[in-house]
Coordinates of C-alpha atoms in Angstrom, one line a residue:
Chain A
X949 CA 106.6 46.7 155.5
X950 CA 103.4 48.3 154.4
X951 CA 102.1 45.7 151.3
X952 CA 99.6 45.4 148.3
X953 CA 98.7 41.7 147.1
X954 CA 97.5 41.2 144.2
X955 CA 97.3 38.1 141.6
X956 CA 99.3 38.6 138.9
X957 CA 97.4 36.2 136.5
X958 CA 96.5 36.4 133.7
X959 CA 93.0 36.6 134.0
X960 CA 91.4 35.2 131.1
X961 CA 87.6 36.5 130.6
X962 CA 85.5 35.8 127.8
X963 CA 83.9 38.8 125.9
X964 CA 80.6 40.5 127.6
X965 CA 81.4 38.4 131.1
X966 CA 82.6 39.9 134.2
X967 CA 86.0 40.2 135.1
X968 CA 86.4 40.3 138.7
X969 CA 89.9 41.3 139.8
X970 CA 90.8 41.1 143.7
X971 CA 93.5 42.8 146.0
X972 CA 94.5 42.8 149.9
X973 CA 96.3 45.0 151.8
X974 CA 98.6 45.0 154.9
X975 CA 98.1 48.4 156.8
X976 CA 94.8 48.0 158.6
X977 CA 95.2 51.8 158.7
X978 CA 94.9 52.7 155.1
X979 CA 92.4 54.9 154.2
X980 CA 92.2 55.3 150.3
X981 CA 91.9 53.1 147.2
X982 CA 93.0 52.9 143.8
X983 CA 91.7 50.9 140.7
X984 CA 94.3 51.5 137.6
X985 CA 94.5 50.5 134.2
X986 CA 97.7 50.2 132.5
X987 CA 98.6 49.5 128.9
X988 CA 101.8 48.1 127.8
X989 CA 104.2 50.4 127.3
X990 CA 102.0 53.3 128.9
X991 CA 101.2 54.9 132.2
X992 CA 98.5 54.1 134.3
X993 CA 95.1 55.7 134.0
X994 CA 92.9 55.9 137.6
X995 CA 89.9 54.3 136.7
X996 CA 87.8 54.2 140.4
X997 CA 89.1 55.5 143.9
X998 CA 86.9 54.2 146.7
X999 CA 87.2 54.8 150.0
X1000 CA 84.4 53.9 152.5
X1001 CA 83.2 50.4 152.9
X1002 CA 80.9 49.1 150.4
X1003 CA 80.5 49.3 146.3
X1004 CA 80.8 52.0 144.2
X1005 CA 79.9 51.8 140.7
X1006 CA 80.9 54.0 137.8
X1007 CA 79.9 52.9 134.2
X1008 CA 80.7 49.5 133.5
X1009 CA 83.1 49.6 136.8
X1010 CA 82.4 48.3 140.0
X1011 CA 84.7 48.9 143.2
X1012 CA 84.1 47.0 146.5
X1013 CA 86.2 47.8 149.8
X1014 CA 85.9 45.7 152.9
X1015 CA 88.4 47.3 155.9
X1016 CA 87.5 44.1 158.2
X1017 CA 88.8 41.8 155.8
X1018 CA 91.5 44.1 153.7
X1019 CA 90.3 43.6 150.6
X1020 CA 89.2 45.5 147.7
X1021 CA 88.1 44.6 144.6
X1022 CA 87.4 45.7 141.0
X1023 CA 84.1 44.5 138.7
X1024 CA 84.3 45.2 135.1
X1025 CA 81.0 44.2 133.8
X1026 CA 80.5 43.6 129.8
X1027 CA 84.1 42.9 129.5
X1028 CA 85.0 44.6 126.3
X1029 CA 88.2 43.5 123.9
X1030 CA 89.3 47.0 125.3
X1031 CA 89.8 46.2 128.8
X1032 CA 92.5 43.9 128.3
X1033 CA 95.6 45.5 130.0
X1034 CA 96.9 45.5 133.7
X1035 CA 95.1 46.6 136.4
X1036 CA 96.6 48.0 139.5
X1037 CA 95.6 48.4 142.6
X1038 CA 97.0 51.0 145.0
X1039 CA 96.8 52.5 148.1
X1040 CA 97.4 55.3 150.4
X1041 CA 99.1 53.9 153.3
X1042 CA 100.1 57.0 155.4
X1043 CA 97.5 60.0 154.6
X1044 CA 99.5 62.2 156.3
X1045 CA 102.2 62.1 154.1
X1046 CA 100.2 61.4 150.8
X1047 CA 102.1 58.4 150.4
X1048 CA 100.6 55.5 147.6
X1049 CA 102.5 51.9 147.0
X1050 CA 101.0 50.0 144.1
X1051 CA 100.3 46.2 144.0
X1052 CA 102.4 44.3 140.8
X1053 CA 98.7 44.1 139.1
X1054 CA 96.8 41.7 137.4
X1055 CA 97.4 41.4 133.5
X1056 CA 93.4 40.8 132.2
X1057 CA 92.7 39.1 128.7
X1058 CA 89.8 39.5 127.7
X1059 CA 88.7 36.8 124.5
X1060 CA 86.4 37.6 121.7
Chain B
X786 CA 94.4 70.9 129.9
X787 CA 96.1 70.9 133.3
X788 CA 99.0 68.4 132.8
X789 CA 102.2 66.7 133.9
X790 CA 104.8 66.2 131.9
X791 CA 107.8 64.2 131.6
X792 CA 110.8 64.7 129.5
X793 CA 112.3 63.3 128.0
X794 CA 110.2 60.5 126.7
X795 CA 112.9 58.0 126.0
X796 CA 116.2 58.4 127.5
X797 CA 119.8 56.7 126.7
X798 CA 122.7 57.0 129.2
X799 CA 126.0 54.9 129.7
X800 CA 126.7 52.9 132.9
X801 CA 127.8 55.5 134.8
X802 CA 127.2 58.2 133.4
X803 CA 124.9 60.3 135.3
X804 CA 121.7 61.9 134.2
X805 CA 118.4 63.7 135.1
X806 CA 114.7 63.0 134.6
X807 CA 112.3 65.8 134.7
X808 CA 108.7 66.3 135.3
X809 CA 106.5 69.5 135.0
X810 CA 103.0 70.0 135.7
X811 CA 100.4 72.2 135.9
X812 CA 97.9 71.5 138.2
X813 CA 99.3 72.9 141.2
X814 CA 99.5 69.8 142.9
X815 CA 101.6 70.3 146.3
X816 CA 102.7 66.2 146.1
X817 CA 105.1 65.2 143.1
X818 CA 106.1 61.5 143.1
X819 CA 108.5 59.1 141.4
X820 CA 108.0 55.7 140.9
X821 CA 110.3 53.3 139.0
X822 CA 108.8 50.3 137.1
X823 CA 110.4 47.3 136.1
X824 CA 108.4 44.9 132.8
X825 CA 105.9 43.4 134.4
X826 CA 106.2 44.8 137.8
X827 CA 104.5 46.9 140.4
X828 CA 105.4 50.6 140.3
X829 CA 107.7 50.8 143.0
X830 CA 108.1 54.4 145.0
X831 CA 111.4 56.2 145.5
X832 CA 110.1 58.9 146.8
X833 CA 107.8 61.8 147.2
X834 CA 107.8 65.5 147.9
X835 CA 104.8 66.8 150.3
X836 CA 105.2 70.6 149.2
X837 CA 109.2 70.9 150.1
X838 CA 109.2 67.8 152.3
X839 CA 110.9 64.9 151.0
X840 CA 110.1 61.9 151.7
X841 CA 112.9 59.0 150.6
X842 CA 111.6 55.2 151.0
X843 CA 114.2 53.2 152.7
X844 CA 114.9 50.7 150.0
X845 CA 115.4 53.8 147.8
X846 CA 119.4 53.4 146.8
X847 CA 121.6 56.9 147.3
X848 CA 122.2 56.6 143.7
X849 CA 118.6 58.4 143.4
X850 CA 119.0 61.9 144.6
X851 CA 115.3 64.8 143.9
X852 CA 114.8 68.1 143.6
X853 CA 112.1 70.1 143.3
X854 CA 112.5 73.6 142.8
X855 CA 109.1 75.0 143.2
X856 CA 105.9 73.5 143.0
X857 CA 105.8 73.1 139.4
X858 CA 109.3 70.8 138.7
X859 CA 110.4 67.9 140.2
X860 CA 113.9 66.6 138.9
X861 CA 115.2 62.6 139.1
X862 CA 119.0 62.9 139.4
X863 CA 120.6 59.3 138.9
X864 CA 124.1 59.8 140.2
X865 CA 126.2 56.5 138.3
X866 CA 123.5 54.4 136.6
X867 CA 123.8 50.6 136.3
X868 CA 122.3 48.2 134.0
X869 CA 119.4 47.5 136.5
X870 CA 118.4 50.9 136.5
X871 CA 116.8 50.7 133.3
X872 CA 113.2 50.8 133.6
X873 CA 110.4 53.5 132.9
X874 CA 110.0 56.4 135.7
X875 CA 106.9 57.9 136.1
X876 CA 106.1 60.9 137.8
X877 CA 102.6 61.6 138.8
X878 CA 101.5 64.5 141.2
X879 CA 98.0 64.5 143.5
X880 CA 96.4 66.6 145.7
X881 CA 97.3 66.7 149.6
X882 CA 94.4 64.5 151.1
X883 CA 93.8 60.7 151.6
X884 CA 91.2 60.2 148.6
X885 CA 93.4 62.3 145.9
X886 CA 94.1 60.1 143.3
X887 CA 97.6 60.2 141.6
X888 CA 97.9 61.8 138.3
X889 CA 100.6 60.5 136.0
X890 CA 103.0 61.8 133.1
X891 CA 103.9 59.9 130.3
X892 CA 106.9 58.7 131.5
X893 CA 110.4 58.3 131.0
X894 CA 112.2 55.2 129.1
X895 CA 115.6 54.8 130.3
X896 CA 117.9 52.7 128.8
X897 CA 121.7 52.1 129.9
X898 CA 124.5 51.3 127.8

């Protein structure tokens, strides 16, 4: 069974600070990466997609991707009151077939 | 603006009574997805159409049943809903290609009776 770990908090950040938000994976074959943010009630938004090793920065976003170790993770720096919502991380697991599993996210608070 | 849409946006049905979710869009995406999503879970995949391919997850119960027409619709057929089947379903479309990110519609509250 093909997984996505994430913690699912919350993760409390005070306003202006960095929010770092972590995931793992299982299929050592994977190829792509998702960063979503979801509000309550909504549907998720893509945010960053990463997919070779290393960081990728967009904005205020950061996304880092380690194969070796499985991991990829999400920076959000200046944490705004805005950010506060659930962030998912998915990933495509079988690129042949297009197919993308979600973790269960992290729910990030972010405290004036 | 290139879009997918899901109607409708809330949905009541009785426990057993069966009914269908649909989803349009028009990017001309060749992969159309549902994913059913519990409060405060993960988005969890039932399954996925590459072009006219289907692909069913395992855990997926036969209760689910898909079409998709033509590249444009995709339709969630619920054959006898239960009372754990209430949850939001999203469709969300995307590209063939391993970096294609999905693209979601609103989604579709469903609430049994």
């Amino acid at each position: 069974q093909k997984e996505v770990e994430q913690n699912s908090g919350p993760l409390s950040v005070p306003e202006g600070a960095i929010a770092s938000l972590n995931c793992t994976y299982s299929d050592r074959g994977s190829q792509s990466f998702f960063w979503y943010r979801q509000y309550s009630g909504k549907s998720p938004e893509l945010i960053m997609f990463i997919y070779s090793n290393g960081d990728k920065e967009d904005g205020r976003f950061t996304a880092q991707l380690n194969k070796a170790s499985q991991y990829v993770s999400l920076l959000i720096r200046d944490s705004q009151p805005s950010d506060s919502a659930t962030y998912l991380c998915a990933v495509n697991v079988d690129s042949s077939a297009s197919k993308i599993i979600f973790g269960s996210g992290t729910r990030l608070s972010i405290r004036p | 603006d290139a879009m997918v849409i899901q109607n409708p946006r809330y949905q009541v049905t009785q426990f057993g009574k069966p009914v269908t979710l649909s989803c349009s869009q028009t990017l001309n995406h060749n992969v159309m997805y549902w994913y059913q999503q519990k409060s405060s879970q993960a988005p969890k995949l039932l399954f996925h159409y590459y072009d006219k391919d289907f692909n069913n997850e395992a855990d997926t119960p036969d209760n689910f049943q898909s079409r998709r027409p033509n590249t444009s619709f995709c339709f969630l057929d619920i054959r006898s809903p239960g009372l754990g089947d209430a949850a939001m379903y999203l469709c969300a479309t995307s590209s063939s290609g391993s970096d294609s990110p999905l693209h979601f519609g609103n989604g579709t509250r469903l609430t049994v009776t």
